[in-house]
PDB file of C-alpha atoms in Angstrom:
ATOM      1  CA  MET A   2    -149.995-140.354   9.328  1.00 88.00           C
ATOM      2  CA  PRO A   3    -152.170-138.846  11.848  1.00 92.00           C
ATOM      3  CA  GLY A   4    -155.519-137.055  11.268  1.00 96.00           C
ATOM      4  CA  PRO A   5    -156.254-133.442  11.613  1.00 98.00           C
ATOM      5  CA  PHE A   6    -154.801-131.920  14.694  1.00 98.00           C
ATOM      6  CA  GLY A   7    -157.731-131.778  17.337  1.00 97.00           C
ATOM      7  CA  GLN A   8    -160.281-133.792  14.982  1.00 98.00           C
ATOM      8  CA  ASN A   9    -161.743-137.198  15.273  1.00 97.00           C
ATOM      9  CA  GLU A  10    -159.358-139.167  12.912  1.00 97.00           C
ATOM     10  CA  ALA A  11    -162.135-141.562  12.145  1.00 98.00           C
ATOM     11  CA  ASN A  12    -164.092-139.001   9.823  1.00 98.00           C
ATOM     12  CA  TYR A  13    -161.245-138.174   7.721  1.00 98.00           C
ATOM     13  CA  LYS A  14    -159.196-139.781   4.584  1.00 98.00           C
ATOM     14  CA  LEU A  15    -155.991-138.340   3.952  1.00 99.00           C
ATOM     15  CA  THR A  16    -155.768-137.137   0.234  1.00 99.00           C
ATOM     16  CA  PHE A  17    -152.577-135.038  -0.035  1.00 99.00           C
ATOM     17  CA  ASN A  18    -149.678-134.506   2.050  1.00 99.00           C
ATOM     18  CA  ASP A  19    -145.987-133.270   1.875  1.00 99.00           C
ATOM     19  CA  GLU A  20    -143.840-133.619   5.049  1.00 99.00           C
ATOM     20  CA  PHE A  21    -140.928-131.990   3.168  1.00 99.00           C
ATOM     21  CA  GLU A  22    -138.378-134.812   4.221  1.00 98.00           C
ATOM     22  CA  GLY A  23    -136.272-134.670   1.120  1.00 95.00           C
ATOM     23  CA  ASN A  24    -134.062-132.164  -0.334  1.00 97.00           C
ATOM     24  CA  SER A  25    -135.897-130.708  -3.249  1.00 98.00           C
ATOM     25  CA  LEU A  26    -139.530-129.606  -3.925  1.00 98.00           C
ATOM     26  CA  ASP A  27    -141.618-132.556  -5.107  1.00 99.00           C
ATOM     27  CA  THR A  28    -142.602-131.515  -8.593  1.00 98.00           C
ATOM     28  CA  GLY A  29    -145.125-134.339  -8.717  1.00 98.00           C
ATOM     29  CA  LYS A  30    -147.157-132.278  -6.006  1.00 99.00           C
ATOM     30  CA  TRP A  31    -146.165-128.485  -6.472  1.00 99.00           C
ATOM     31  CA  ILE A  32    -145.083-125.909  -8.986  1.00 97.00           C
ATOM     32  CA  ASP A  33    -143.007-123.166  -7.772  1.00 97.00           C
ATOM     33  CA  ARG A  34    -144.708-120.002  -9.366  1.00 94.00           C
ATOM     34  CA  GLU A  35    -148.169-119.040 -10.852  1.00 88.00           C
ATOM     35  CA  TRP A  36    -149.017-120.314 -14.175  1.00 84.00           C
ATOM     36  CA  TYR A  37    -148.726-116.765 -15.678  1.00 85.00           C
ATOM     37  CA  ASP A  38    -145.693-115.841 -13.778  1.00 86.00           C
ATOM     38  CA  GLN A  39    -141.897-115.600 -14.994  1.00 83.00           C
ATOM     39  CA  GLN A  40    -138.959-117.515 -13.567  1.00 87.00           C
ATOM     40  CA  ARG A  41    -137.383-115.701 -10.887  1.00 89.00           C
ATOM     41  CA  PRO A  42    -134.345-116.281  -8.779  1.00 91.00           C
ATOM     42  CA  ILE A  43    -134.577-119.244  -6.453  1.00 95.00           C
ATOM     43  CA  ASN A  44    -135.602-118.085  -2.772  1.00 98.00           C
ATOM     44  CA  TYR A  45    -136.835-121.323  -1.292  1.00 98.00           C
ATOM     45  CA  ALA A  46    -135.334-124.843  -0.281  1.00 98.00           C
ATOM     46  CA  VAL A  47    -136.566-127.990   1.135  1.00 99.00           C
ATOM     47  CA  GLU A  48    -134.184-129.195   4.061  1.00 98.00           C
ATOM     48  CA  GLY A  49    -134.122-129.988   7.457  1.00 97.00           C
ATOM     49  CA  GLY A  50    -137.474-131.517   7.211  1.00 98.00           C
ATOM     50  CA  SER A  51    -139.335-128.368   6.084  1.00 99.00           C
ATOM     51  CA  LEU A  52    -139.946-125.842   2.922  1.00 99.00           C
ATOM     52  CA  LYS A  53    -138.290-122.690   3.584  1.00 99.00           C
ATOM     53  CA  ILE A  54    -139.278-119.693   1.557  1.00 99.00           C
ATOM     54  CA  TRP A  55    -137.263-116.332   2.296  1.00 99.00           C
ATOM     55  CA  PRO A  56    -137.533-112.477   1.311  1.00 98.00           C
ATOM     56  CA  GLN A  57    -134.946-111.841  -1.320  1.00 98.00           C
ATOM     57  CA  LYS A  58    -134.309-109.117  -3.654  1.00 97.00           C
ATOM     58  CA  ASP A  59    -133.367-109.768  -7.723  1.00 95.00           C
ATOM     59  CA  ALA A  60    -130.624-108.528  -9.555  1.00 94.00           C
ATOM     60  CA  ASN A  61    -132.373-104.949  -9.706  1.00 95.00           C
ATOM     61  CA  GLY A  62    -132.764-104.608  -6.059  1.00 96.00           C
ATOM     62  CA  ASN A  63    -136.659-105.576  -5.987  1.00 96.00           C
ATOM     63  CA  PHE A  64    -138.355-107.902  -3.715  1.00 97.00           C
ATOM     64  CA  PHE A  65    -140.229-110.653  -5.716  1.00 96.00           C
ATOM     65  CA  LYS A  66    -142.891-112.942  -4.679  1.00 97.00           C
ATOM     66  CA  ARG A  67    -142.656-116.827  -4.567  1.00 98.00           C
ATOM     67  CA  VAL A  68    -145.974-119.080  -4.801  1.00 98.00           C
ATOM     68  CA  ILE A  69    -145.434-122.454  -4.077  1.00 99.00           C
ATOM     69  CA  ASN A  70    -148.867-124.360  -5.423  1.00 98.00           C
ATOM     70  CA  THR A  71    -150.450-127.313  -6.435  1.00 99.00           C
ATOM     71  CA  ASP A  72    -152.452-125.879  -9.639  1.00 97.00           C
ATOM     72  CA  GLY A  73    -152.334-128.795 -12.332  1.00 96.00           C
ATOM     73  CA  LYS A  74    -151.349-131.411  -9.646  1.00 98.00           C
ATOM     74  CA  TYR A  75    -153.874-131.628  -7.147  1.00 98.00           C
ATOM     75  CA  TYR A  76    -157.279-129.956  -6.489  1.00 99.00           C
ATOM     76  CA  GLN A  77    -160.108-130.547  -3.868  1.00 99.00           C
ATOM     77  CA  THR A  78    -163.673-129.546  -2.944  1.00 98.00           C
ATOM     78  CA  TYR A  79    -164.455-129.768   0.725  1.00 99.00           C
ATOM     79  CA  GLY A  80    -162.551-131.527   3.505  1.00 99.00           C
ATOM     80  CA  TYR A  81    -159.775-130.430   5.959  1.00 99.00           C
ATOM     81  CA  PHE A  82    -156.751-128.478   5.334  1.00 99.00           C
ATOM     82  CA  GLU A  83    -153.769-128.117   7.771  1.00 99.00           C
ATOM     83  CA  MET A  84    -150.137-126.503   7.588  1.00 99.00           C
ATOM     84  CA  GLU A  85    -147.799-126.263  10.668  1.00 99.00           C
ATOM     85  CA  ALA A  86    -145.358-123.449   9.960  1.00 99.00           C
ATOM     86  CA  LYS A  87    -143.143-120.583  11.617  1.00 99.00           C
ATOM     87  CA  LEU A  88    -143.670-117.230  10.035  1.00 99.00           C
ATOM     88  CA  PRO A  89    -141.011-114.611   8.560  1.00 99.00           C
ATOM     89  CA  HIS A  90    -141.109-111.099   9.832  1.00 99.00           C
ATOM     90  CA  GLY A  91    -140.282-107.408   8.959  1.00 98.00           C
ATOM     91  CA  LYS A  92    -141.648-104.654   6.827  1.00 98.00           C
ATOM     92  CA  GLY A  93    -143.432-105.662   3.815  1.00 98.00           C
ATOM     93  CA  VAL A  94    -143.408-109.227   4.395  1.00 99.00           C
ATOM     94  CA  TRP A  95    -146.899-111.078   3.667  1.00 98.00           C
ATOM     95  CA  PRO A  96    -146.968-114.775   4.046  1.00 99.00           C
ATOM     96  CA  ALA A  97    -149.843-116.717   3.296  1.00 99.00           C
ATOM     97  CA  PHE A  98    -151.648-120.381   3.234  1.00 99.00           C
ATOM     98  CA  TRP A  99    -154.730-120.399   1.034  1.00 99.00           C
ATOM     99  CA  LEU A 100    -156.992-122.178  -1.310  1.00 98.00           C
ATOM    100  CA  TYR A 101    -157.786-120.706  -5.030  1.00 97.00           C
ATOM    101  CA  ASN A 102    -159.773-121.784  -7.939  1.00 95.00           C
ATOM    102  CA  HIS A 103    -158.486-122.028 -11.415  1.00 90.00           C
ATOM    103  CA  ASP A 104    -161.628-122.795 -13.367  1.00 91.00           C
ATOM    104  CA  HIS A 105    -163.068-119.400 -13.437  1.00 88.00           C
ATOM    105  CA  ALA A 106    -161.880-116.435 -15.403  1.00 81.00           C
ATOM    106  CA  ASP A 107    -160.042-113.652 -13.545  1.00 78.00           C
ATOM    107  CA  PRO A 108    -161.060-111.749 -11.493  1.00 78.00           C
ATOM    108  CA  PHE A 109    -164.039-113.823 -10.872  1.00 81.00           C
ATOM    109  CA  ARG A 110    -162.104-116.788  -8.791  1.00 90.00           C
ATOM    110  CA  PRO A 111    -163.185-117.738  -5.297  1.00 94.00           C
ATOM    111  CA  GLU A 112    -160.654-118.194  -2.723  1.00 95.00           C
ATOM    112  CA  ILE A 113    -160.346-119.068   0.815  1.00 98.00           C
ATOM    113  CA  ASP A 114    -157.431-117.489   2.844  1.00 98.00           C
ATOM    114  CA  ILE A 115    -156.535-119.623   5.718  1.00 99.00           C
ATOM    115  CA  MET A 116    -153.790-117.818   7.028  1.00 99.00           C
ATOM    116  CA  GLU A 117    -152.518-114.253   6.030  1.00 99.00           C
ATOM    117  CA  ALA A 118    -150.084-112.395   8.250  1.00 99.00           C
ATOM    118  CA  TYR A 119    -148.699-108.765   7.761  1.00 98.00           C
ATOM    119  CA  SER A 120    -145.750-108.175  10.327  1.00 97.00           C
ATOM    120  CA  GLY A 121    -144.864-104.737   8.670  1.00 97.00           C
ATOM    121  CA  GLY A 122    -148.181-103.318  10.030  1.00 95.00           C
ATOM    122  CA  GLY A 123    -146.768-102.421  13.434  1.00 96.00           C
ATOM    123  CA  PRO A 124    -148.183-102.525  16.747  1.00 96.00           C
ATOM    124  CA  ALA A 125    -150.674 -99.713  15.879  1.00 95.00           C
ATOM    125  CA  SER A 126    -152.202-102.007  13.357  1.00 96.00           C
ATOM    126  CA  GLY A 127    -152.491-105.092  15.608  1.00 97.00           C
ATOM    127  CA  TRP A 128    -150.647-107.137  13.222  1.00 98.00           C
ATOM    128  CA  SER A 129    -147.029-107.098  14.879  1.00 98.00           C
ATOM    129  CA  ASP A 130    -144.944-105.916  17.785  1.00 98.00           C
ATOM    130  CA  ALA A 131    -142.544-103.110  17.693  1.00 97.00           C
ATOM    131  CA  ASN A 132    -140.053-105.259  16.144  1.00 98.00           C
ATOM    132  CA  LEU A 133    -142.193-106.009  13.317  1.00 98.00           C
ATOM    133  CA  LYS A 134    -142.648-109.604  14.586  1.00 98.00           C
ATOM    134  CA  PRO A 135    -145.893-111.044  13.348  1.00 98.00           C
ATOM    135  CA  THR A 136    -148.406-111.299  16.342  1.00 98.00           C
ATOM    136  CA  ALA A 137    -151.689-112.083  14.359  1.00 98.00           C
ATOM    137  CA  PHE A 138    -153.218-113.510  11.251  1.00 99.00           C
ATOM    138  CA  ALA A 139    -156.300-113.281   9.424  1.00 98.00           C
ATOM    139  CA  ALA A 140    -158.763-115.930   7.778  1.00 98.00           C
ATOM    140  CA  THR A 141    -160.862-114.543   4.795  1.00 97.00           C
ATOM    141  CA  ILE A 142    -163.216-115.917   2.142  1.00 96.00           C
ATOM    142  CA  TRP A 143    -163.700-114.297  -1.200  1.00 94.00           C
ATOM    143  CA  LYS A 144    -166.903-115.517  -3.106  1.00 89.00           C
ATOM    144  CA  GLY A 145    -165.352-114.744  -6.462  1.00 80.00           C
ATOM    145  CA  ASN A 146    -166.950-111.294  -7.435  1.00 77.00           C
ATOM    146  CA  PRO A 147    -164.242-108.329  -7.053  1.00 72.00           C
ATOM    147  CA  GLY A 148    -164.488-107.063  -3.535  1.00 73.00           C
ATOM    148  CA  ASP A 149    -166.996-109.500  -2.439  1.00 84.00           C
ATOM    149  CA  MET A 150    -165.552-110.446   0.975  1.00 91.00           C
ATOM    150  CA  ALA A 151    -167.853-113.093   2.435  1.00 92.00           C
ATOM    151  CA  GLY A 152    -166.096-113.549   5.768  1.00 93.00           C
ATOM    152  CA  HIS A 153    -163.228-112.306   7.665  1.00 95.00           C
ATOM    153  CA  LYS A 154    -161.541-112.893  11.056  1.00 96.00           C
ATOM    154  CA  MET A 155    -158.484-111.298  12.461  1.00 97.00           C
ATOM    155  CA  LEU A 156    -156.946-112.969  15.262  1.00 96.00           C
ATOM    156  CA  GLU A 157    -154.487-110.823  17.451  1.00 96.00           C
ATOM    157  CA  ASN A 158    -152.179-111.074  20.374  1.00 96.00           C
ATOM    158  CA  LEU A 159    -150.913-114.474  19.787  1.00 97.00           C
ATOM    159  CA  GLY A 160    -147.254-113.758  20.509  1.00 98.00           C
ATOM    160  CA  ASP A 161    -144.324-113.944  18.311  1.00 98.00           C
ATOM    161  CA  LEU A 162    -145.575-116.200  15.382  1.00 99.00           C
ATOM    162  CA  SER A 163    -142.006-116.164  13.926  1.00 99.00           C
ATOM    163  CA  ALA A 164    -140.575-117.596  16.946  1.00 98.00           C
ATOM    164  CA  GLY A 165    -142.154-121.285  16.815  1.00 98.00           C
ATOM    165  CA  TYR A 166    -144.194-123.471  14.777  1.00 99.00           C
ATOM    166  CA  HIS A 167    -148.183-123.239  14.687  1.00 99.00           C
ATOM    167  CA  LYS A 168    -151.000-125.086  12.950  1.00 99.00           C
ATOM    168  CA  TYR A 169    -153.210-123.128  10.789  1.00 99.00           C
ATOM    169  CA  ALA A 170    -156.131-125.076   9.524  1.00 99.00           C
ATOM    170  CA  MET A 171    -159.684-125.031   7.993  1.00 99.00           C
ATOM    171  CA  LYS A 172    -162.433-127.249   7.734  1.00 99.00           C
ATOM    172  CA  TRP A 173    -164.659-126.831   4.449  1.00 99.00           C
ATOM    173  CA  GLU A 174    -168.049-128.218   4.400  1.00 98.00           C
ATOM    174  CA  PRO A 175    -170.834-127.311   2.197  1.00 96.00           C
ATOM    175  CA  ASN A 176    -172.138-124.206   3.141  1.00 95.00           C
ATOM    176  CA  ARG A 177    -169.612-123.626   6.033  1.00 97.00           C
ATOM    177  CA  GLN A 178    -165.945-122.802   6.629  1.00 98.00           C
ATOM    178  CA  THR A 179    -164.483-123.120   9.919  1.00 98.00           C
ATOM    179  CA  PHE A 180    -160.795-122.034  10.913  1.00 98.00           C
ATOM    180  CA  TYR A 181    -158.465-123.319  13.466  1.00 98.00           C
ATOM    181  CA  PHE A 182    -155.397-122.168  15.356  1.00 99.00           C
ATOM    182  CA  ASP A 183    -153.349-124.955  16.925  1.00 99.00           C
ATOM    183  CA  GLY A 184    -156.372-126.952  17.174  1.00 98.00           C
ATOM    184  CA  LYS A 185    -158.638-124.567  18.570  1.00 98.00           C
ATOM    185  CA  GLU A 186    -161.812-123.322  16.525  1.00 98.00           C
ATOM    186  CA  ILE A 187    -161.171-119.576  15.873  1.00 97.00           C
ATOM    187  CA  TYR A 188    -163.972-118.406  13.432  1.00 97.00           C
ATOM    188  CA  SER A 189    -166.764-120.239  11.535  1.00 97.00           C
ATOM    189  CA  THR A 190    -169.005-118.796   8.656  1.00 96.00           C
ATOM    190  CA  THR A 191    -171.606-120.069   6.499  1.00 96.00           C
ATOM    191  CA  VAL A 192    -170.676-119.441   2.719  1.00 94.00           C
ATOM    192  CA  SER A 193    -171.588-121.754  -0.249  1.00 93.00           C
ATOM    193  CA  MET A 194    -168.232-122.496  -1.963  1.00 92.00           C
ATOM    194  CA  PRO A 195    -168.827-125.602  -4.218  1.00 95.00           C
ATOM    195  CA  ASP A 196    -165.733-125.072  -6.779  1.00 95.00           C
ATOM    196  CA  ARG A 197    -162.666-127.104  -6.440  1.00 98.00           C
ATOM    197  CA  MET A 198    -159.416-125.381  -5.379  1.00 98.00           C
ATOM    198  CA  TYR A 199    -155.807-125.866  -5.221  1.00 98.00           C
ATOM    199  CA  ILE A 200    -153.218-125.260  -2.373  1.00 99.00           C
ATOM    200  CA  LEU A 201    -151.016-122.266  -2.268  1.00 99.00           C
ATOM    201  CA  VAL A 202    -148.132-121.488   0.220  1.00 99.00           C
ATOM    202  CA  ASP A 203    -146.499-118.204  -0.589  1.00 99.00           C
ATOM    203  CA  ILE A 204    -144.716-115.031   0.445  1.00 98.00           C
ATOM    204  CA  LEU A 205    -145.809-111.822  -1.220  1.00 98.00           C
ATOM    205  CA  PHE A 206    -145.352-108.079  -0.300  1.00 98.00           C
ATOM    206  CA  GLY A 207    -147.251-105.181   0.412  1.00 97.00           C
ATOM    207  CA  SER A 208    -151.067-104.864   1.433  1.00 97.00           C
ATOM    208  CA  ALA A 209    -151.277-104.274   5.203  1.00 97.00           C
ATOM    209  CA  SER A 210    -147.634-105.013   5.615  1.00 98.00           C
ATOM    210  CA  GLY A 211    -146.429-102.038   3.777  1.00 97.00           C
ATOM    211  CA  GLN A 212    -143.415-102.028   1.077  1.00 97.00           C
ATOM    212  CA  PRO A 213    -140.323-103.970   2.021  1.00 97.00           C
ATOM    213  CA  ASP A 214    -137.140-101.750   2.366  1.00 97.00           C
ATOM    214  CA  ASN A 215    -133.592-102.005   3.553  1.00 96.00           C
ATOM    215  CA  THR A 216    -134.737-102.871   6.959  1.00 98.00           C
ATOM    216  CA  THR A 217    -136.489-106.131   5.757  1.00 98.00           C
ATOM    217  CA  PRO A 218    -134.487-109.107   6.751  1.00 98.00           C
ATOM    218  CA  THR A 219    -133.537-111.270   3.890  1.00 98.00           C
ATOM    219  CA  GLY A 220    -132.391-114.759   3.504  1.00 98.00           C
ATOM    220  CA  LYS A 221    -132.973-118.205   4.729  1.00 98.00           C
ATOM    221  CA  SER A 222    -132.637-117.080   8.453  1.00 98.00           C
ATOM    222  CA  ASN A 223    -136.111-115.306   8.080  1.00 99.00           C
ATOM    223  CA  SER A 224    -137.987-117.971   6.281  1.00 99.00           C
ATOM    224  CA  PHE A 225    -141.469-119.018   6.049  1.00 99.00           C
ATOM    225  CA  ASP A 226    -140.584-122.309   7.504  1.00 99.00           C
ATOM    226  CA  VAL A 227    -143.256-124.932   6.560  1.00 99.00           C
ATOM    227  CA  LYS A 228    -143.252-128.367   8.416  1.00 99.00           C
ATOM    228  CA  TYR A 229    -145.910-129.861   6.424  1.00 99.00           C
ATOM    229  CA  VAL A 230    -149.003-129.419   4.436  1.00 99.00           C
ATOM    230  CA  ARG A 231    -151.858-131.890   4.630  1.00 99.00           C
ATOM    231  CA  ALA A 232    -155.333-132.387   3.519  1.00 99.00           C
ATOM    232  CA  TRP A 233    -158.097-134.890   4.189  1.00 99.00           C
ATOM    233  CA  GLN A 234    -161.642-135.661   2.531  1.00 99.00           C
ATOM    234  CA  PHE A 235    -164.439-136.449   4.705  1.00 98.00           C
ATOM    235  CA  LYS A 236    -165.456-140.277   4.869  1.00 97.00           C
TER     236      LYS A 236
END
């Protein structure tokens, strides 16, 4: 298994990985919803060497979120976290790759958003092109107090992020977080984040992407298509 893309492999020890090479979600590593959430129709699959999560409506015609995560399975403090993925597009679609803490009571739970994209924002917002294809993403740190954004960077004009695979990553050190896109450093900030966290890969709806509607592409052809998720600890 290679080390983090663009990093010195000798400095890291692999602690978690899923290459999605099977034909079902590895329940030894993941659960397919948040601990408080209800069971929903299946809108994900592991096939063709990737995890695919797609926009879908339930029996009442409403779009619903899908949160694939390692809560109860795997936690880590500090290290390097990396995902290679192709993003979905359309109005309301909000894919994310992030870390979250389960030890604190809501709403005082710190999080690190490695990648969030809002294709429904449209070209005026900088989030997407005229066809609502994602052309930007953001990295954000929340310390845990409601509304306490401790760091934020929006990276724009990246081309269509739904057209091909890209690597989204973050190096988490004591008092520093550094974010990477395809191995290139894009943002660094100095925040104390000592709490263990778990990994989430999900599709939500809303926020800067607006609300999904009948124009939002549904089904597997518009998947959040994840080739792998990996994590390393510092040696």
